Coordinates of C-alpha atoms and ligand atoms in Angstrom, one line a residue:
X599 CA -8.9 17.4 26.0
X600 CA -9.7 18.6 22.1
X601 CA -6.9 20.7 22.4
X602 CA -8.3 23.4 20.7
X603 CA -9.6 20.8 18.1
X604 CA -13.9 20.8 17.7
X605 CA -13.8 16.9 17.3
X606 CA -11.3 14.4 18.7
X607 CA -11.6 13.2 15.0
X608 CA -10.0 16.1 14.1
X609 CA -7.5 16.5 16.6
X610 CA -6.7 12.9 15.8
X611 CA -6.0 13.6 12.5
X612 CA -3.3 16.5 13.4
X613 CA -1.6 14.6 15.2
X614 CA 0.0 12.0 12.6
X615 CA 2.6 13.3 11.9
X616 CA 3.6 13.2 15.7
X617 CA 2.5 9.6 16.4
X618 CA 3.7 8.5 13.3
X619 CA 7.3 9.8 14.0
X620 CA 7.4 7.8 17.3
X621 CA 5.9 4.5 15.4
X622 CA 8.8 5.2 13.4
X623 CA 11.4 5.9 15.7
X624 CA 10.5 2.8 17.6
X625 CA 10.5 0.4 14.3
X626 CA 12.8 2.1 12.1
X627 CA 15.6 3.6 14.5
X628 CA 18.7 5.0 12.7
X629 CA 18.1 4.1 9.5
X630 CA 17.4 -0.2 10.3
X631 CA 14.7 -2.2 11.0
X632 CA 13.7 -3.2 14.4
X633 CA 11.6 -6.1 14.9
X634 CA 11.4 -8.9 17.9
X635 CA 14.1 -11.5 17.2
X636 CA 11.4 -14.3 16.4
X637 CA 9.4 -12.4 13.8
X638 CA 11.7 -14.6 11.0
X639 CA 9.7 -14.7 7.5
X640 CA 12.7 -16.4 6.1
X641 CA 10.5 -20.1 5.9
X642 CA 7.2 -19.6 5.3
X643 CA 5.0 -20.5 3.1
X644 CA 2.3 -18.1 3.6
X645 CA 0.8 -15.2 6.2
X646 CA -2.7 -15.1 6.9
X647 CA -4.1 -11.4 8.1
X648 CA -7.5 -10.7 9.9
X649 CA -9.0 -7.7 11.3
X650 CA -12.1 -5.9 11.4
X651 CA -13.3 -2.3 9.4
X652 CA -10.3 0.0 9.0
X653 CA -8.2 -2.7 10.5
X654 CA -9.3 -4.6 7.8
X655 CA -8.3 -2.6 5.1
X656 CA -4.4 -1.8 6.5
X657 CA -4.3 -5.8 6.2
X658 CA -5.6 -5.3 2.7
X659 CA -2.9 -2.7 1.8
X660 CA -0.2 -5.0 3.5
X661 CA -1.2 -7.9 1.1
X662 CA 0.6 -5.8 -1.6
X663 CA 3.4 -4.9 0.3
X664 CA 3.7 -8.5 1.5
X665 CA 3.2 -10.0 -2.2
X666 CA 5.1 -7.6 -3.8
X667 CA 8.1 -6.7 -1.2
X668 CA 8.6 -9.9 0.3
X669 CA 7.4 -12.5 -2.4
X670 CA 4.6 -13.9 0.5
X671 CA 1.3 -15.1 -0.6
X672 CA -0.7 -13.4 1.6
X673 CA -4.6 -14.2 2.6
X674 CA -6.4 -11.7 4.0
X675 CA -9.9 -11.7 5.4
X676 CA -12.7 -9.9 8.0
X677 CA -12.6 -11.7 11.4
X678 CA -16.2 -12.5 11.1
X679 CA -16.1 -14.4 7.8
X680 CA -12.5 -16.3 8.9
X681 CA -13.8 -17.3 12.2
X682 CA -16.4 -19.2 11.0
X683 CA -14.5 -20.3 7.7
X684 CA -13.0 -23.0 9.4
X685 CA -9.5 -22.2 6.8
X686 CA -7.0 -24.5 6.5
X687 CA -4.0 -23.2 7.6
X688 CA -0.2 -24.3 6.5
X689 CA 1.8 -24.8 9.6
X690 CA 4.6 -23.0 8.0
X691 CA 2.5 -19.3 8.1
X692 CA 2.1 -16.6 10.8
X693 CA -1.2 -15.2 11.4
X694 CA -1.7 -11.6 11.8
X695 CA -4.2 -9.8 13.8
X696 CA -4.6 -5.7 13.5
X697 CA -6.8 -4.3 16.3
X698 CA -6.7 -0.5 17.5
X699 CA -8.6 -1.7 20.6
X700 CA -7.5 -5.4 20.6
X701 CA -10.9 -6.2 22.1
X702 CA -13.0 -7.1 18.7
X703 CA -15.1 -10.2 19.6
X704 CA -14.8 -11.3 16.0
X705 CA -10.7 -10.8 15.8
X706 CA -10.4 -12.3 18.9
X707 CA -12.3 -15.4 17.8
X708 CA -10.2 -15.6 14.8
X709 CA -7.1 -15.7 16.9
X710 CA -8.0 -18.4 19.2
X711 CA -9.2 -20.1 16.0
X712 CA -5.5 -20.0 15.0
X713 CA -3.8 -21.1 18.0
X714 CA -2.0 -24.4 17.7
X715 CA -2.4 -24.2 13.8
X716 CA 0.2 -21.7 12.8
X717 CA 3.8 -21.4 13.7
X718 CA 3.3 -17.8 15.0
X719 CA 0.3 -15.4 16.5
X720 CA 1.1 -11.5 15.9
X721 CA -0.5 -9.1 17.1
X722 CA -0.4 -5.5 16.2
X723 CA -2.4 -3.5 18.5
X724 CA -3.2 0.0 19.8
X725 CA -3.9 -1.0 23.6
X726 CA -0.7 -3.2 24.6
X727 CA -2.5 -4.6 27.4
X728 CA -5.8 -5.6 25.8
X729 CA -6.7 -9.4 25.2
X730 CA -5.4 -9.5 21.8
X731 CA -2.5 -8.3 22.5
X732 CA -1.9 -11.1 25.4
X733 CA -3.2 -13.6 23.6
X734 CA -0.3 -13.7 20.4
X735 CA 2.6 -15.1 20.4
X736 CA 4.4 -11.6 19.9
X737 CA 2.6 -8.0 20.0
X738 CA 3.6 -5.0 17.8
X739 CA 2.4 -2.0 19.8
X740 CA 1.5 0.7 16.6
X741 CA 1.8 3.6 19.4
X742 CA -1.0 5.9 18.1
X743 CA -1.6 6.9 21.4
X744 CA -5.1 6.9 23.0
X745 CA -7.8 7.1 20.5
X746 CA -11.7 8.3 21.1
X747 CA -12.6 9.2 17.6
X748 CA -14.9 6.4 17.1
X749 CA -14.3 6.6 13.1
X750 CA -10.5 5.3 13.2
X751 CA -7.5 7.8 11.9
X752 CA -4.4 7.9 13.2
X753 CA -4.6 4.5 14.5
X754 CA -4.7 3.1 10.7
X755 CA -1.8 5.2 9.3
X756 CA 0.3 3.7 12.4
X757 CA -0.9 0.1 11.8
X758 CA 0.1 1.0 8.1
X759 CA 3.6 2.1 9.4
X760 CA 4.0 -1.0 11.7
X761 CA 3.0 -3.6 8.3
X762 CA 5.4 -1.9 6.4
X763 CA 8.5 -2.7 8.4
X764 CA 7.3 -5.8 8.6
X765 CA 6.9 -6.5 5.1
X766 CA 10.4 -4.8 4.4
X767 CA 11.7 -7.4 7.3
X768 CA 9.7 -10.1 5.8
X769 CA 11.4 -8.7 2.6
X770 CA 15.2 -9.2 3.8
X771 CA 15.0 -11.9 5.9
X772 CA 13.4 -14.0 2.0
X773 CA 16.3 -12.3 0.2
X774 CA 13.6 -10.3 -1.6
X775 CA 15.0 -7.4 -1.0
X776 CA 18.7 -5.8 -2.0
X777 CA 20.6 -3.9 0.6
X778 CA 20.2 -0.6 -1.4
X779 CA 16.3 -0.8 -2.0
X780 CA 16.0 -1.4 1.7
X781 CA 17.5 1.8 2.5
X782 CA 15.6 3.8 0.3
X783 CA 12.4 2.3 1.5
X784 CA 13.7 3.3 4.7
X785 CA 14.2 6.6 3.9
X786 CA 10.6 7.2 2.1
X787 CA 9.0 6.1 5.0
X788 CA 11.3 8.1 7.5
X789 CA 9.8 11.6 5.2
X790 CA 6.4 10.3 5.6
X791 CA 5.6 12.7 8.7
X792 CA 6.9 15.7 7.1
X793 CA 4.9 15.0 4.0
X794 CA 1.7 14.5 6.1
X795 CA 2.3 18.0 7.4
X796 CA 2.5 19.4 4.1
X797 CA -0.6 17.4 3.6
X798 CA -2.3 18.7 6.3
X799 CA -2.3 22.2 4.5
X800 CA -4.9 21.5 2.2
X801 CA -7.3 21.2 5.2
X802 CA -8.9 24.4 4.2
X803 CA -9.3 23.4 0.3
X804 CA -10.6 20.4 1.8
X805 CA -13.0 21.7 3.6
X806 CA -14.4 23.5 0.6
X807 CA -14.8 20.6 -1.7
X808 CA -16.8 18.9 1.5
X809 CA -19.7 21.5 0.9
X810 CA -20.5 19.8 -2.2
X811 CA -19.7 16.6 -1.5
X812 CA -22.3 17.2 1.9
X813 CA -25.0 17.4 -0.9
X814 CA -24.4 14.3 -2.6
X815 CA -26.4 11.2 -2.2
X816 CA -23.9 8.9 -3.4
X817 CA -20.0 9.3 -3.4
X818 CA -17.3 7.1 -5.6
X819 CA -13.6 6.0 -4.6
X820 CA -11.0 4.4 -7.3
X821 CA -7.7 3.2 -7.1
X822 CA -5.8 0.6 -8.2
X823 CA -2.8 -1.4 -6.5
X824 CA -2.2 -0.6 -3.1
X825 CA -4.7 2.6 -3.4
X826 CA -7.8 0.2 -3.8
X827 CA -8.3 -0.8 -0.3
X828 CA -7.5 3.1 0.6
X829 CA -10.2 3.8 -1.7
X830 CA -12.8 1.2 0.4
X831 CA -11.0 2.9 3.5
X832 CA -12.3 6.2 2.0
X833 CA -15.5 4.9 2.0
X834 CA -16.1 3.8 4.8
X835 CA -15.0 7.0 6.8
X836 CA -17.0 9.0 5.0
X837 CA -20.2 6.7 5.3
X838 CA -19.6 6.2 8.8
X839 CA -19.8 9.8 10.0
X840 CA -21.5 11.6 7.2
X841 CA -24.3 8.6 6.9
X842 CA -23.8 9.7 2.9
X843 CA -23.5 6.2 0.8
X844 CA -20.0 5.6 -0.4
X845 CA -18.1 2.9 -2.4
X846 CA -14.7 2.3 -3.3
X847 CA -14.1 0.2 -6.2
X848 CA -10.7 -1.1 -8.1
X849 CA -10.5 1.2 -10.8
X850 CA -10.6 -1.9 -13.5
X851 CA -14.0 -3.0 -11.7
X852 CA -15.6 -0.1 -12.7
X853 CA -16.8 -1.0 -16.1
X854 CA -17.8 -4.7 -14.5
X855 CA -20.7 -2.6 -13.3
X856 CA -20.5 0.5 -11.2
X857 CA -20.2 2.7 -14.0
X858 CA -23.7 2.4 -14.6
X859 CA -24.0 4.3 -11.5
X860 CA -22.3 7.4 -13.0
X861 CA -24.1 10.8 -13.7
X862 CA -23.8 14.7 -13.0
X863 CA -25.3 13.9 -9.3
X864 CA -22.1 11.4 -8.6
X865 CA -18.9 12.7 -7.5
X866 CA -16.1 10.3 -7.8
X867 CA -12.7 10.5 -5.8
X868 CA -9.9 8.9 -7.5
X869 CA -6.8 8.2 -5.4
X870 CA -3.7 8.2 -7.9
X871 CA -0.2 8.9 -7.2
X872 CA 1.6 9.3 -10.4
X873 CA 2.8 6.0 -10.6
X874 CA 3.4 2.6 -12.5
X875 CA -0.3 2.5 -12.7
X876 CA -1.1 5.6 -12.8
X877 CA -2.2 5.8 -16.8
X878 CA -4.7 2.6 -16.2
X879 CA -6.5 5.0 -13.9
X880 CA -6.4 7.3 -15.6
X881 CA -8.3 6.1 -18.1
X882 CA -11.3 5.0 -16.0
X883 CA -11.5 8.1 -14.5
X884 CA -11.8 9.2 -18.3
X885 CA -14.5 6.7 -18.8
X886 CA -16.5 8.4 -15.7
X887 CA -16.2 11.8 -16.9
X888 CA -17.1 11.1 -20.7
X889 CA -20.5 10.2 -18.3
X890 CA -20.7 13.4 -16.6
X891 CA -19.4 12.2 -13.2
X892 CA -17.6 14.6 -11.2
X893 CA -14.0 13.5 -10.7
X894 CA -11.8 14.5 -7.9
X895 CA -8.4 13.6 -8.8
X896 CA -5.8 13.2 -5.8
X897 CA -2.2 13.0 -7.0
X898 CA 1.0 14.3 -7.2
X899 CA 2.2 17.2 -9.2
X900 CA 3.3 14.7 -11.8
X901 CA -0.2 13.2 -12.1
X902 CA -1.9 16.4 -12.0
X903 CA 0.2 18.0 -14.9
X904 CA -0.6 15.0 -17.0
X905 CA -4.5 14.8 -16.2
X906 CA -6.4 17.5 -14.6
X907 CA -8.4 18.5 -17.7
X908 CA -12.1 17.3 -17.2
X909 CA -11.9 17.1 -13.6
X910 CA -14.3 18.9 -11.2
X911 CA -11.3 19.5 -8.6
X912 CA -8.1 18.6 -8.0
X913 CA -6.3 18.0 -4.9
X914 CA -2.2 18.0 -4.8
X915 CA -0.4 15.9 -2.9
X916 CA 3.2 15.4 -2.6
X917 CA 5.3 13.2 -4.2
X918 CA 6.3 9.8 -2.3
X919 CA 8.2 6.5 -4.1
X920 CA 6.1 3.2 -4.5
X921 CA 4.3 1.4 -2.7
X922 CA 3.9 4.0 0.1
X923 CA 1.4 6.5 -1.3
X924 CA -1.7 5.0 0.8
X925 CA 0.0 6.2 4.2
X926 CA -0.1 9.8 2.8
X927 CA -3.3 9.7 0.9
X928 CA -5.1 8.6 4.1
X929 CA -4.9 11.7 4.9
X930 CA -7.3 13.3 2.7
X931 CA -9.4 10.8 2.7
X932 CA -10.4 11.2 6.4
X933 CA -10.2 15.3 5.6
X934 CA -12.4 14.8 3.3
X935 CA -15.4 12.4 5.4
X936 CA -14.6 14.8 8.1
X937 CA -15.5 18.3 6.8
X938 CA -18.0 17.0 4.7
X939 CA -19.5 15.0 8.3
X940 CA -19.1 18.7 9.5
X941 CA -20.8 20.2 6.9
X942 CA -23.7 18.1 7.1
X943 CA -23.9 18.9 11.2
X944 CA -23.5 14.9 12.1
X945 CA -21.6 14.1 15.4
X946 CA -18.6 13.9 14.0
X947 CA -16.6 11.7 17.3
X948 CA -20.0 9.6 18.3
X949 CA -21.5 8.4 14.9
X950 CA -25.4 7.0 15.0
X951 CA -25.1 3.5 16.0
X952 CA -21.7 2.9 16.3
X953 CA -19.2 2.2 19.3
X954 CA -15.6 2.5 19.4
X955 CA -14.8 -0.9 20.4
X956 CA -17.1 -3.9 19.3
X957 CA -17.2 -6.2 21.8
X958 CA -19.8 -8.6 20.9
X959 CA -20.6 -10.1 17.5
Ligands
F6R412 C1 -13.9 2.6 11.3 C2 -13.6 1.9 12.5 C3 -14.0 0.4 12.6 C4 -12.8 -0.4 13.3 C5 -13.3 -1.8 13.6 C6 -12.2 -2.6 14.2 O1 -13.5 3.9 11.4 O2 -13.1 2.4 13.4 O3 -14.2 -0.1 11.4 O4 -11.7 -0.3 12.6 O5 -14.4 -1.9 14.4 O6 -11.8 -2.2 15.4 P1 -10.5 -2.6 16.1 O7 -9.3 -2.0 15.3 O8 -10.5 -2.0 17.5 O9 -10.4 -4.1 16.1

């Protein structure tokens, strides 16, 4: 059932590229967009996304997409804060609700919360036939295939895949968007799962920074733009299944506070394609480093020519156009929870405490 794998987590993690290519071929079919008729974005005012966890944080890279693609105000929030928010919502808004499972008690709430108050319920789901799924107005299946993992992978680079041609449709259909850009977008994403097998490559590098990341008692993630909720993403996977603490903080935040954190005993992971923000990042990673912390840079060749020097290691990525780096970069951020989860002897696919699909509050 592992396929040769040792964990499902890690099997799960191969097999992106795959499931990714058939998320893609189902949304993104020669070169166009393919979305259900009624998903219009064309007059709304505002979306409104809610999930759980990792689900969570694809809403929270969508937000940018949404924001910057699509000019949408975009609210995001965890099911179990919105549900009992009591939000006002403008009729003129879709809600959006991301659930690998599409059983979370909390998401679920949040949904029938919405009924009624919104113009449209979306789901985007891993199990087509779970309640979420029936309960929206239209369901987005993210096709990830069957997921046991109980620390989530492939499922959140599909529900990334599945926002994206959203926010490109929500995009054209607001005249955000010009012809051209859309088929470049198009064709970035369409590389994606040959750049996550390139990415996969560094498995074994990976697995050797995890040895001293294993012996670390705290563990940092930056980035800025859409790579600050991939950095929370990276924290959680790694706390989840290697029980070590980790944060992930927007670069800017880190003098607000967290820096007071840094010494030789912290590494710090900082997600950063080389792109229009890249230099801001860059120069908190400096501020972490003139403090002894450990930096792992992740970024492109670009990124890594321009700032390698001071680091502790360097991973190198390849290179992928705006805003899509956090599909890619998920990647080694669930490498890197997973070997060093592995290297401390956890159980990796059945984490202390946790279940795969949370049913009750
Ligand atoms: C983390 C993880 C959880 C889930 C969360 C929501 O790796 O798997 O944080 O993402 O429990 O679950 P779903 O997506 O089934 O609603």
């Amino acid at each position: 059932e592992k396929a040769g794998y040792k964990h499902f987590m890690a099997k799960e993690i191969a097999e992106q590229p795959v499931v990714l290519g058939d998320a893609l071929r189902h949304y993104l079919p020669n070169g166009q967009l393919n979305l259900p008729e009624g998903l219009d974005f064309a007059d709304l005012d505002r979306l409104t996304l809610v999930a759980c966890g990792t689900a969570f944080y694809a809403c929270s890279v969508a937000k940018y997409w949404f924001e910057q693609l699509a000019g949408l105000p975009c609210e995001i929030d965890v099911a179990s804060e919105f549900r009992y928010r009591e939000p006002p919502l403008p009729k003129r808004s879709f809600a959006i609700f991301v659930s690998q499972s599409g059983e979370t008690a909390d998401t679920l709430a949040a949904l029938r919360y919405c009924h009624e108050k919104v113009a449209k319920t979306v789901a985007v789901v891993n199990v087509p036939t779970s309640s979420i799924a029936r309960e929206c107005d239209i369901a987005l299946p993210i096709l990830a295939g069957v997921e046991v993992g109980v620390a989530s992978t492939k499922a959140f680079t599909c529900q990334l895949l599945v926002l994206a041609a959203m926010a490109l449709k929500a995009g054209v259909d607001r005249g955000h968007i010009a012809p051209a850009d859309l088929d470049e977008h198009l064709t970035t994403l369409r590389a994606l799962p040959g750049l996550m097998n390139t990415t996969l490559g560094c498995s074994e590098q990976i697995e050797k920074l995890a040895e001293r990341l294993a012996e670390a008692q705290d563990i940092l993630f930056l980035g800025r733009g859409p790579m600050f909720p991939l950095a929370l993403e990276g924290a959680l996977k790694l706390k989840e299944i290697s029980y070590i603490h980790a944060e992930g903080y927007a670069s800017g935040e880190l003098k607000h506070g967290p820096i007071a954190l840094i010494d030789r005993s912290v590494p710090v992971i900082v997600l950063a394609p080389h792109d229009r923000l890249f230099d801001k990042t860059v120069s908190n990673m400096q501020e972490v480093m003139a403090r002894h912390g450990e930096v792992l840079l992740i970024s492109d060749g670009k990124g890594l020519a321009a700032a390698s020097e001071g680091t502790w290691a360097t991973l190198k990525m390849p290179a992928v156009a705006e805003p899509w780096a956090p599909i890619l970069y998920a990647v080694p951020a669930q490498l890197l929870a997973y070997y060093t989860a592995v290297a401390k002897g956890t159980d990796v696919d059945q984490p202390r405490n946790l279940a795969k699909s949370v049913t009750v509050e």
